C-alpha cells in the first residue's frame, strides 16, 4: 500500500481541537477579500482618472469591460488548473498578477492602452482565478459536513472584498488621489500572497487528515488521479460544447447575461460616477455600495431557502421585476446627500442583487445533473459578458448623452426581459406521483 492509498483513522482527525479545514476557510477568505477589492475599485477611480488624465469614460470602460469579461471567462479554466496543478499554486500565481497589476497601474500608465493592458488583462485574469468557483472548491475539498456554512462564509468574504472595502478606499482616494486605492488593494493582495503559500493546502489528503465531519477513513478530499494527470482544460471545453447544443443552457445564459448587466455592469462601474454627477461625495456613494454588499448576504441566504420551496421561475420573475423597478426609480432618488430613500434603495437592491443565483443553481442541477456545477460556471461566464458589455455601454451612453439616466432606464428594461425569460423555465418542484 502506497502513501496515496492509505486510509486515515477518523479518530485521529476527531481528536484535533481545531480542524485545519477552518484554517483553509480563513486563508481562502483572505484571498477572496483581496481579489474582491479589485473588482469594484474601477467605479471609484473612474471620475478621478477622467479629471487627472483627461481620458473619456468610454476608454476607461474598455478596460473595465475586458476586466469583467475575464473575471467570468477565466474561472472555469482556473478551476481546471487547480485540479491539475493544485489550489495553492494557482492562487499564488493569481495573487502575483494582482500585485503586479496594482504596481503597474500606479507607475507605468502613460495612456489608455496601458490601463486596458494592466487593469483589463492582468487584473482581470487575477481576479477571475479567485472567484466563488475557487471558494466552492475549497469548501468541497475540505468539508463533508457544514459545507453550506463554509460556502456561505467564503461567499461573504468575496462580497466583503467587493463592497465593504469601498468606504476605506474612498477615504484613501480623498487623501491620496486615484493611485492610493490601487496601492491599498495591491498591499492586501501582497498580504494574501504571503499567507497562502504557508497556510493553504490543496486537500486534507496533503496533510494526512479527513474532511471536516467525515467518518470514512478514505474521505480525505484527494483529487481523483485522472484529474491530476489528464487534461482538465479539454474536459472543461467538452462540457461547454455539450452545453452549447442545449437550448436550456442558452435560456439560462441569456437571462444571466442580463442579470450581470444590471448588477455588476451597473454597480461596479457606474454607480459612483453617477452619484458624483449629482454632487454626492465618493465616500457617501461607497457607503451605499457597502450597504448593498452587506444586504447581499441576506438576499442570498433567503433566496436559497425559498428555492427549496418555491418554483425558481416564480422567484426569478419576482427578483428581476423588483430589481427593474429599483433601477427605474434611481434617477429620481439620487441626491447630493445621504437620505432615507437612497438607503432604502441600497437595502432593496442589495437583497435582490445576488438573489438570482440560488434559483439559477437549482435549475442548473435540474437540467444538467452531474454537470450542474460546471454548467453554472459557464452560465456565469455569460453573466460577466453582460456585465462587461454594460460597463462599456454605460460609459458610452454617459459620454454621448451627458447623463446616466438613460443607463438606469436601459438596465430597468433589461430586467423586464430577464423576468420574461425567467418565467419560461421548467418547474422543478413536481408533486410526488
PDB file of N, CA and C in Angstrom, residues 359-431:
ATOM      1  N   UNK A 359     -31.758  30.211  -7.272  1.00  0.00           N
ATOM      2  CA  UNK A 359     -32.683  29.555  -8.202  1.00  0.00           C
ATOM      3  C   UNK A 359     -32.033  29.154  -9.520  1.00  0.00           C
ATOM      4  N   UNK A 360     -31.046  29.924  -9.977  1.00  0.00           N
ATOM      5  CA  UNK A 360     -30.348  29.546 -11.207  1.00  0.00           C
ATOM      6  C   UNK A 360     -29.499  28.301 -10.986  1.00  0.00           C
ATOM      7  N   UNK A 361     -28.859  28.210  -9.826  1.00  0.00           N
ATOM      8  CA  UNK A 361     -28.115  26.990  -9.487  1.00  0.00           C
ATOM      9  C   UNK A 361     -29.046  25.782  -9.430  1.00  0.00           C
ATOM     10  N   UNK A 362     -30.224  25.961  -8.844  1.00  0.00           N
ATOM     11  CA  UNK A 362     -31.190  24.862  -8.772  1.00  0.00           C
ATOM     12  C   UNK A 362     -31.593  24.399 -10.166  1.00  0.00           C
ATOM     13  N   UNK A 363     -31.762  25.335 -11.085  1.00  0.00           N
ATOM     14  CA  UNK A 363     -32.109  24.973 -12.456  1.00  0.00           C
ATOM     15  C   UNK A 363     -30.959  24.251 -13.152  1.00  0.00           C
ATOM     16  N   UNK A 364     -29.723  24.688 -12.905  1.00  0.00           N
ATOM     17  CA  UNK A 364     -28.569  24.001 -13.492  1.00  0.00           C
ATOM     18  C   UNK A 364     -28.487  22.561 -13.001  1.00  0.00           C
ATOM     19  N   UNK A 365     -28.710  22.360 -11.713  1.00  0.00           N
ATOM     20  CA  UNK A 365     -28.697  20.991 -11.186  1.00  0.00           C
ATOM     21  C   UNK A 365     -29.823  20.164 -11.798  1.00  0.00           C
ATOM     22  N   UNK A 366     -30.992  20.777 -11.958  1.00  0.00           N
ATOM     23  CA  UNK A 366     -32.146  20.065 -12.513  1.00  0.00           C
ATOM     24  C   UNK A 366     -31.928  19.720 -13.987  1.00  0.00           C
ATOM     25  N   UNK A 367     -31.396  20.660 -14.751  1.00  0.00           N
ATOM     26  CA  UNK A 367     -31.225  20.451 -16.184  1.00  0.00           C
ATOM     27  C   UNK A 367     -30.030  19.558 -16.521  1.00  0.00           C
ATOM     28  N   UNK A 368     -28.921  19.741 -15.798  1.00  0.00           N
ATOM     29  CA  UNK A 368     -27.655  19.149 -16.239  1.00  0.00           C
ATOM     30  C   UNK A 368     -27.075  18.122 -15.276  1.00  0.00           C
ATOM     31  N   UNK A 369     -27.761  17.833 -14.176  1.00  0.00           N
ATOM     32  CA  UNK A 369     -27.406  16.738 -13.255  1.00  0.00           C
ATOM     33  C   UNK A 369     -25.941  16.832 -12.836  1.00  0.00           C
ATOM     34  N   UNK A 370     -25.134  15.827 -13.162  1.00  0.00           N
ATOM     35  CA  UNK A 370     -23.741  15.788 -12.714  1.00  0.00           C
ATOM     36  C   UNK A 370     -22.909  16.931 -13.282  1.00  0.00           C
ATOM     37  N   UNK A 371     -23.343  17.490 -14.385  1.00  0.00           N
ATOM     38  CA  UNK A 371     -22.636  18.627 -14.970  1.00  0.00           C
ATOM     39  C   UNK A 371     -23.221  19.961 -14.501  1.00  0.00           C
ATOM     40  N   UNK A 372     -24.032  19.925 -13.442  1.00  0.00           N
ATOM     41  CA  UNK A 372     -24.676  21.139 -12.974  1.00  0.00           C
ATOM     42  C   UNK A 372     -23.699  22.216 -12.544  1.00  0.00           C
ATOM     43  N   UNK A 373     -22.645  21.817 -11.801  1.00  0.00           N
ATOM     44  CA  UNK A 373     -21.682  22.814 -11.316  1.00  0.00           C
ATOM     45  C   UNK A 373     -20.899  23.461 -12.457  1.00  0.00           C
ATOM     46  N   UNK A 374     -20.257  22.670 -13.357  1.00  0.00           N
ATOM     47  CA  UNK A 374     -19.570  23.327 -14.477  1.00  0.00           C
ATOM     48  C   UNK A 374     -20.529  24.089 -15.385  1.00  0.00           C
ATOM     49  N   UNK A 375     -21.774  23.599 -15.493  1.00  0.00           N
ATOM     50  CA  UNK A 375     -22.754  24.333 -16.303  1.00  0.00           C
ATOM     51  C   UNK A 375     -22.999  25.718 -15.716  1.00  0.00           C
ATOM     52  N   UNK A 376     -23.116  25.789 -14.382  1.00  0.00           N
ATOM     53  CA  UNK A 376     -23.302  27.099 -13.762  1.00  0.00           C
ATOM     54  C   UNK A 376     -22.072  27.979 -13.982  1.00  0.00           C
ATOM     55  N   UNK A 377     -20.882  27.362 -13.952  1.00  0.00           N
ATOM     56  CA  UNK A 377     -19.676  28.133 -14.228  1.00  0.00           C
ATOM     57  C   UNK A 377     -19.721  28.792 -15.595  1.00  0.00           C
ATOM     58  N   UNK A 378     -20.195  28.049 -16.602  1.00  0.00           N
ATOM     59  CA  UNK A 378     -20.280  28.625 -17.942  1.00  0.00           C
ATOM     60  C   UNK A 378     -21.434  29.611 -18.056  1.00  0.00           C
ATOM     61  N   UNK A 379     -22.540  29.357 -17.362  1.00  0.00           N
ATOM     62  CA  UNK A 379     -23.623  30.346 -17.319  1.00  0.00           C
ATOM     63  C   UNK A 379     -23.102  31.650 -16.721  1.00  0.00           C
ATOM     64  N   UNK A 380     -22.250  31.527 -15.705  1.00  0.00           N
ATOM     65  CA  UNK A 380     -21.692  32.711 -15.059  1.00  0.00           C
ATOM     66  C   UNK A 380     -20.748  33.476 -15.981  1.00  0.00           C
ATOM     67  N   UNK A 381     -20.132  32.778 -16.952  1.00  0.00           N
ATOM     68  CA  UNK A 381     -19.326  33.480 -17.950  1.00  0.00           C
ATOM     69  C   UNK A 381     -20.199  34.483 -18.702  1.00  0.00           C
ATOM     70  N   UNK A 382     -21.399  34.067 -19.066  1.00  0.00           N
ATOM     71  CA  UNK A 382     -22.308  34.976 -19.766  1.00  0.00           C
ATOM     72  C   UNK A 382     -22.762  36.109 -18.843  1.00  0.00           C
ATOM     73  N   UNK A 383     -22.849  35.827 -17.553  1.00  0.00           N
ATOM     74  CA  UNK A 383     -23.137  36.879 -16.574  1.00  0.00           C
ATOM     75  C   UNK A 383     -22.097  37.986 -16.686  1.00  0.00           C
ATOM     76  N   UNK A 384     -20.841  37.596 -16.778  1.00  0.00           N
ATOM     77  CA  UNK A 384     -19.776  38.596 -16.862  1.00  0.00           C
ATOM     78  C   UNK A 384     -19.687  39.235 -18.239  1.00  0.00           C
ATOM     79  N   UNK A 385     -20.053  38.486 -19.289  1.00  0.00           N
ATOM     80  CA  UNK A 385     -20.129  39.107 -20.613  1.00  0.00           C
ATOM     81  C   UNK A 385     -21.164  40.229 -20.608  1.00  0.00           C
ATOM     82  N   UNK A 386     -22.291  39.976 -19.972  1.00  0.00           N
ATOM     83  CA  UNK A 386     -23.298  41.022 -19.842  1.00  0.00           C
ATOM     84  C   UNK A 386     -22.798  42.190 -19.012  1.00  0.00           C
ATOM     85  N   UNK A 387     -22.084  41.876 -17.922  1.00  0.00           N
ATOM     86  CA  UNK A 387     -21.543  42.932 -17.067  1.00  0.00           C
ATOM     87  C   UNK A 387     -20.527  43.780 -17.821  1.00  0.00           C
ATOM     88  N   UNK A 388     -19.637  43.117 -18.552  1.00  0.00           N
ATOM     89  CA  UNK A 388     -18.628  43.849 -19.309  1.00  0.00           C
ATOM     90  C   UNK A 388     -19.243  44.717 -20.393  1.00  0.00           C
ATOM     91  N   UNK A 389     -20.271  44.194 -21.057  1.00  0.00           N
ATOM     92  CA  UNK A 389     -20.937  44.965 -22.107  1.00  0.00           C
ATOM     93  C   UNK A 389     -21.595  46.214 -21.532  1.00  0.00           C
ATOM     94  N   UNK A 390     -22.234  46.074 -20.373  1.00  0.00           N
ATOM     95  CA  UNK A 390     -22.865  47.230 -19.744  1.00  0.00           C
ATOM     96  C   UNK A 390     -21.819  48.205 -19.216  1.00  0.00           C
ATOM     97  N   UNK A 391     -20.675  47.676 -18.759  1.00  0.00           N
ATOM     98  CA  UNK A 391     -19.603  48.560 -18.330  1.00  0.00           C
ATOM     99  C   UNK A 391     -19.158  49.477 -19.453  1.00  0.00           C
ATOM    100  N   UNK A 392     -19.055  48.919 -20.666  1.00  0.00           N
ATOM    101  CA  UNK A 392     -18.670  49.713 -21.832  1.00  0.00           C
ATOM    102  C   UNK A 392     -19.820  50.583 -22.320  1.00  0.00           C
ATOM    103  N   UNK A 393     -21.017  49.997 -22.441  1.00  0.00           N
ATOM    104  CA  UNK A 393     -22.171  50.726 -22.964  1.00  0.00           C
ATOM    105  C   UNK A 393     -22.554  51.893 -22.061  1.00  0.00           C
ATOM    106  N   UNK A 394     -22.481  51.679 -20.743  1.00  0.00           N
ATOM    107  CA  UNK A 394     -22.840  52.746 -19.823  1.00  0.00           C
ATOM    108  C   UNK A 394     -21.942  53.961 -19.969  1.00  0.00           C
ATOM    109  N   UNK A 395     -20.633  53.723 -20.098  1.00  0.00           N
ATOM    110  CA  UNK A 395     -19.711  54.833 -20.298  1.00  0.00           C
ATOM    111  C   UNK A 395     -19.962  55.553 -21.612  1.00  0.00           C
ATOM    112  N   UNK A 396     -20.275  54.780 -22.663  1.00  0.00           N
ATOM    113  CA  UNK A 396     -20.554  55.381 -23.970  1.00  0.00           C
ATOM    114  C   UNK A 396     -21.816  56.241 -23.917  1.00  0.00           C
ATOM    115  N   UNK A 397     -22.875  55.726 -23.277  1.00  0.00           N
ATOM    116  CA  UNK A 397     -24.119  56.500 -23.155  1.00  0.00           C
ATOM    117  C   UNK A 397     -23.884  57.788 -22.379  1.00  0.00           C
ATOM    118  N   UNK A 398     -23.104  57.705 -21.299  1.00  0.00           N
ATOM    119  CA  UNK A 398     -22.822  58.906 -20.497  1.00  0.00           C
ATOM    120  C   UNK A 398     -22.048  59.927 -21.312  1.00  0.00           C
ATOM    121  N   UNK A 399     -21.077  59.483 -22.106  1.00  0.00           N
ATOM    122  CA  UNK A 399     -20.306  60.412 -22.931  1.00  0.00           C
ATOM    123  C   UNK A 399     -21.180  61.081 -23.988  1.00  0.00           C
ATOM    124  N   UNK A 400     -22.107  60.319 -24.571  1.00  0.00           N
ATOM    125  CA  UNK A 400     -22.934  60.852 -25.655  1.00  0.00           C
ATOM    126  C   UNK A 400     -24.085  61.706 -25.137  1.00  0.00           C
ATOM    127  N   UNK A 401     -24.711  61.277 -24.056  1.00  0.00           N
ATOM    128  CA  UNK A 401     -25.911  61.947 -23.553  1.00  0.00           C
ATOM    129  C   UNK A 401     -25.608  62.984 -22.478  1.00  0.00           C
ATOM    130  N   UNK A 402     -24.484  62.811 -21.786  1.00  0.00           N
ATOM    131  CA  UNK A 402     -24.155  63.714 -20.693  1.00  0.00           C
ATOM    132  C   UNK A 402     -24.862  63.396 -19.400  1.00  0.00           C
ATOM    133  N   UNK A 403     -25.582  62.281 -19.359  1.00  0.00           N
ATOM    134  CA  UNK A 403     -26.338  61.895 -18.171  1.00  0.00           C
ATOM    135  C   UNK A 403     -26.354  60.379 -18.059  1.00  0.00           C
ATOM    136  N   UNK A 404     -26.474  59.899 -16.821  1.00  0.00           N
ATOM    137  CA  UNK A 404     -26.588  58.458 -16.592  1.00  0.00           C
ATOM    138  C   UNK A 404     -28.042  57.977 -16.572  1.00  0.00           C
ATOM    139  N   UNK A 405     -29.001  58.889 -16.670  1.00  0.00           N
ATOM    140  CA  UNK A 405     -30.407  58.468 -16.598  1.00  0.00           C
ATOM    141  C   UNK A 405     -30.762  57.414 -17.648  1.00  0.00           C
ATOM    142  N   UNK A 406     -30.349  57.568 -18.925  1.00  0.00           N
ATOM    143  CA  UNK A 406     -30.663  56.509 -19.901  1.00  0.00           C
ATOM    144  C   UNK A 406     -30.035  55.163 -19.543  1.00  0.00           C
ATOM    145  N   UNK A 407     -28.924  55.188 -18.822  1.00  0.00           N
ATOM    146  CA  UNK A 407     -28.280  53.932 -18.421  1.00  0.00           C
ATOM    147  C   UNK A 407     -29.179  53.164 -17.458  1.00  0.00           C
ATOM    148  N   UNK A 408     -29.737  53.866 -16.472  1.00  0.00           N
ATOM    149  CA  UNK A 408     -30.607  53.196 -15.496  1.00  0.00           C
ATOM    150  C   UNK A 408     -31.897  52.714 -16.150  1.00  0.00           C
ATOM    151  N   UNK A 409     -32.444  53.486 -17.089  1.00  0.00           N
ATOM    152  CA  UNK A 409     -33.666  53.062 -17.785  1.00  0.00           C
ATOM    153  C   UNK A 409     -33.374  51.838 -18.653  1.00  0.00           C
ATOM    154  N   UNK A 410     -32.209  51.825 -19.305  1.00  0.00           N
ATOM    155  CA  UNK A 410     -31.814  50.651 -20.091  1.00  0.00           C
ATOM    156  C   UNK A 410     -31.694  49.424 -19.200  1.00  0.00           C
ATOM    157  N   UNK A 411     -31.096  49.605 -18.029  1.00  0.00           N
ATOM    158  CA  UNK A 411     -30.978  48.496 -17.086  1.00  0.00           C
ATOM    159  C   UNK A 411     -32.332  47.993 -16.627  1.00  0.00           C
ATOM    160  N   UNK A 412     -33.264  48.907 -16.391  1.00  0.00           N
ATOM    161  CA  UNK A 412     -34.605  48.515 -15.969  1.00  0.00           C
ATOM    162  C   UNK A 412     -35.303  47.699 -17.055  1.00  0.00           C
ATOM    163  N   UNK A 413     -35.154  48.125 -18.313  1.00  0.00           N
ATOM    164  CA  UNK A 413     -35.756  47.383 -19.425  1.00  0.00           C
ATOM    165  C   UNK A 413     -35.135  45.996 -19.558  1.00  0.00           C
ATOM    166  N   UNK A 414     -33.821  45.901 -19.340  1.00  0.00           N
ATOM    167  CA  UNK A 414     -33.148  44.599 -19.399  1.00  0.00           C
ATOM    168  C   UNK A 414     -33.691  43.656 -18.327  1.00  0.00           C
ATOM    169  N   UNK A 415     -34.002  44.197 -17.152  1.00  0.00           N
ATOM    170  CA  UNK A 415     -34.582  43.371 -16.080  1.00  0.00           C
ATOM    171  C   UNK A 415     -35.949  42.823 -16.478  1.00  0.00           C
ATOM    172  N   UNK A 416     -36.727  43.622 -17.194  1.00  0.00           N
ATOM    173  CA  UNK A 416     -38.040  43.158 -17.649  1.00  0.00           C
ATOM    174  C   UNK A 416     -37.883  41.983 -18.609  1.00  0.00           C
ATOM    175  N   UNK A 417     -36.933  42.083 -19.535  1.00  0.00           N
ATOM    176  CA  UNK A 417     -36.675  40.973 -20.465  1.00  0.00           C
ATOM    177  C   UNK A 417     -36.217  39.737 -19.700  1.00  0.00           C
ATOM    178  N   UNK A 418     -35.329  39.932 -18.712  1.00  0.00           N
ATOM    179  CA  UNK A 418     -34.849  38.797 -17.914  1.00  0.00           C
ATOM    180  C   UNK A 418     -35.992  38.133 -17.155  1.00  0.00           C
ATOM    181  N   UNK A 419     -36.929  38.933 -16.644  1.00  0.00           N
ATOM    182  CA  UNK A 419     -38.081  38.364 -15.937  1.00  0.00           C
ATOM    183  C   UNK A 419     -38.929  37.515 -16.872  1.00  0.00           C
ATOM    184  N   UNK A 420     -39.101  37.974 -18.114  1.00  0.00           N
ATOM    185  CA  UNK A 420     -39.863  37.201 -19.096  1.00  0.00           C
ATOM    186  C   UNK A 420     -39.161  35.889 -19.427  1.00  0.00           C
ATOM    187  N   UNK A 421     -37.833  35.921 -19.515  1.00  0.00           N
ATOM    188  CA  UNK A 421     -37.086  34.679 -19.736  1.00  0.00           C
ATOM    189  C   UNK A 421     -37.218  33.757 -18.532  1.00  0.00           C
ATOM    190  N   UNK A 422     -37.198  34.345 -17.336  1.00  0.00           N
ATOM    191  CA  UNK A 422     -37.257  33.540 -16.119  1.00  0.00           C
ATOM    192  C   UNK A 422     -38.530  32.730 -16.004  1.00  0.00           C
ATOM    193  N   UNK A 423     -39.661  33.288 -16.428  1.00  0.00           N
ATOM    194  CA  UNK A 423     -40.929  32.565 -16.264  1.00  0.00           C
ATOM    195  C   UNK A 423     -41.075  31.429 -17.260  1.00  0.00           C
ATOM    196  N   UNK A 424     -40.180  31.337 -18.247  1.00  0.00           N
ATOM    197  CA  UNK A 424     -40.290  30.261 -19.239  1.00  0.00           C
ATOM    198  C   UNK A 424     -39.536  29.003 -18.845  1.00  0.00           C
ATOM    199  N   UNK A 425     -38.773  29.029 -17.750  1.00  0.00           N
ATOM    200  CA  UNK A 425     -38.006  27.841 -17.362  1.00  0.00           C
ATOM    201  C   UNK A 425     -38.934  26.776 -16.798  1.00  0.00           C
ATOM    202  N   UNK A 426     -38.411  25.565 -16.680  1.00  0.00           N
ATOM    203  CA  UNK A 426     -39.224  24.424 -16.255  1.00  0.00           C
ATOM    204  C   UNK A 426     -39.549  24.482 -14.767  1.00  0.00           C
ATOM    205  N   UNK A 427     -40.637  23.802 -14.411  1.00  0.00           N
ATOM    206  CA  UNK A 427     -40.923  23.554 -12.997  1.00  0.00           C
ATOM    207  C   UNK A 427     -39.994  22.450 -12.512  1.00  0.00           C
ATOM    208  N   UNK A 428     -39.510  22.584 -11.277  1.00  0.00           N
ATOM    209  CA  UNK A 428     -38.643  21.537 -10.730  1.00  0.00           C
ATOM    210  C   UNK A 428     -39.227  20.905  -9.475  1.00  0.00           C
ATOM    211  N   UNK A 429     -40.155  21.596  -8.816  1.00  0.00           N
ATOM    212  CA  UNK A 429     -40.782  21.038  -7.612  1.00  0.00           C
ATOM    213  C   UNK A 429     -42.084  20.342  -8.013  1.00  0.00           C
ATOM    214  N   UNK A 430     -41.933  19.194  -8.658  1.00  0.00           N
ATOM    215  CA  UNK A 430     -43.101  18.469  -9.139  1.00  0.00           C
ATOM    216  C   UNK A 430     -43.711  17.652  -8.009  1.00  0.00           C
ATOM    217  N   UNK A 431     -45.035  17.568  -7.928  1.00  0.00           N
ATOM    218  CA  UNK A 431     -45.667  16.771  -6.871  1.00  0.00           C
ATOM    219  C   UNK A 431     -45.349  15.297  -7.030  1.00  0.00           C
TER     220      UNK A 431
END
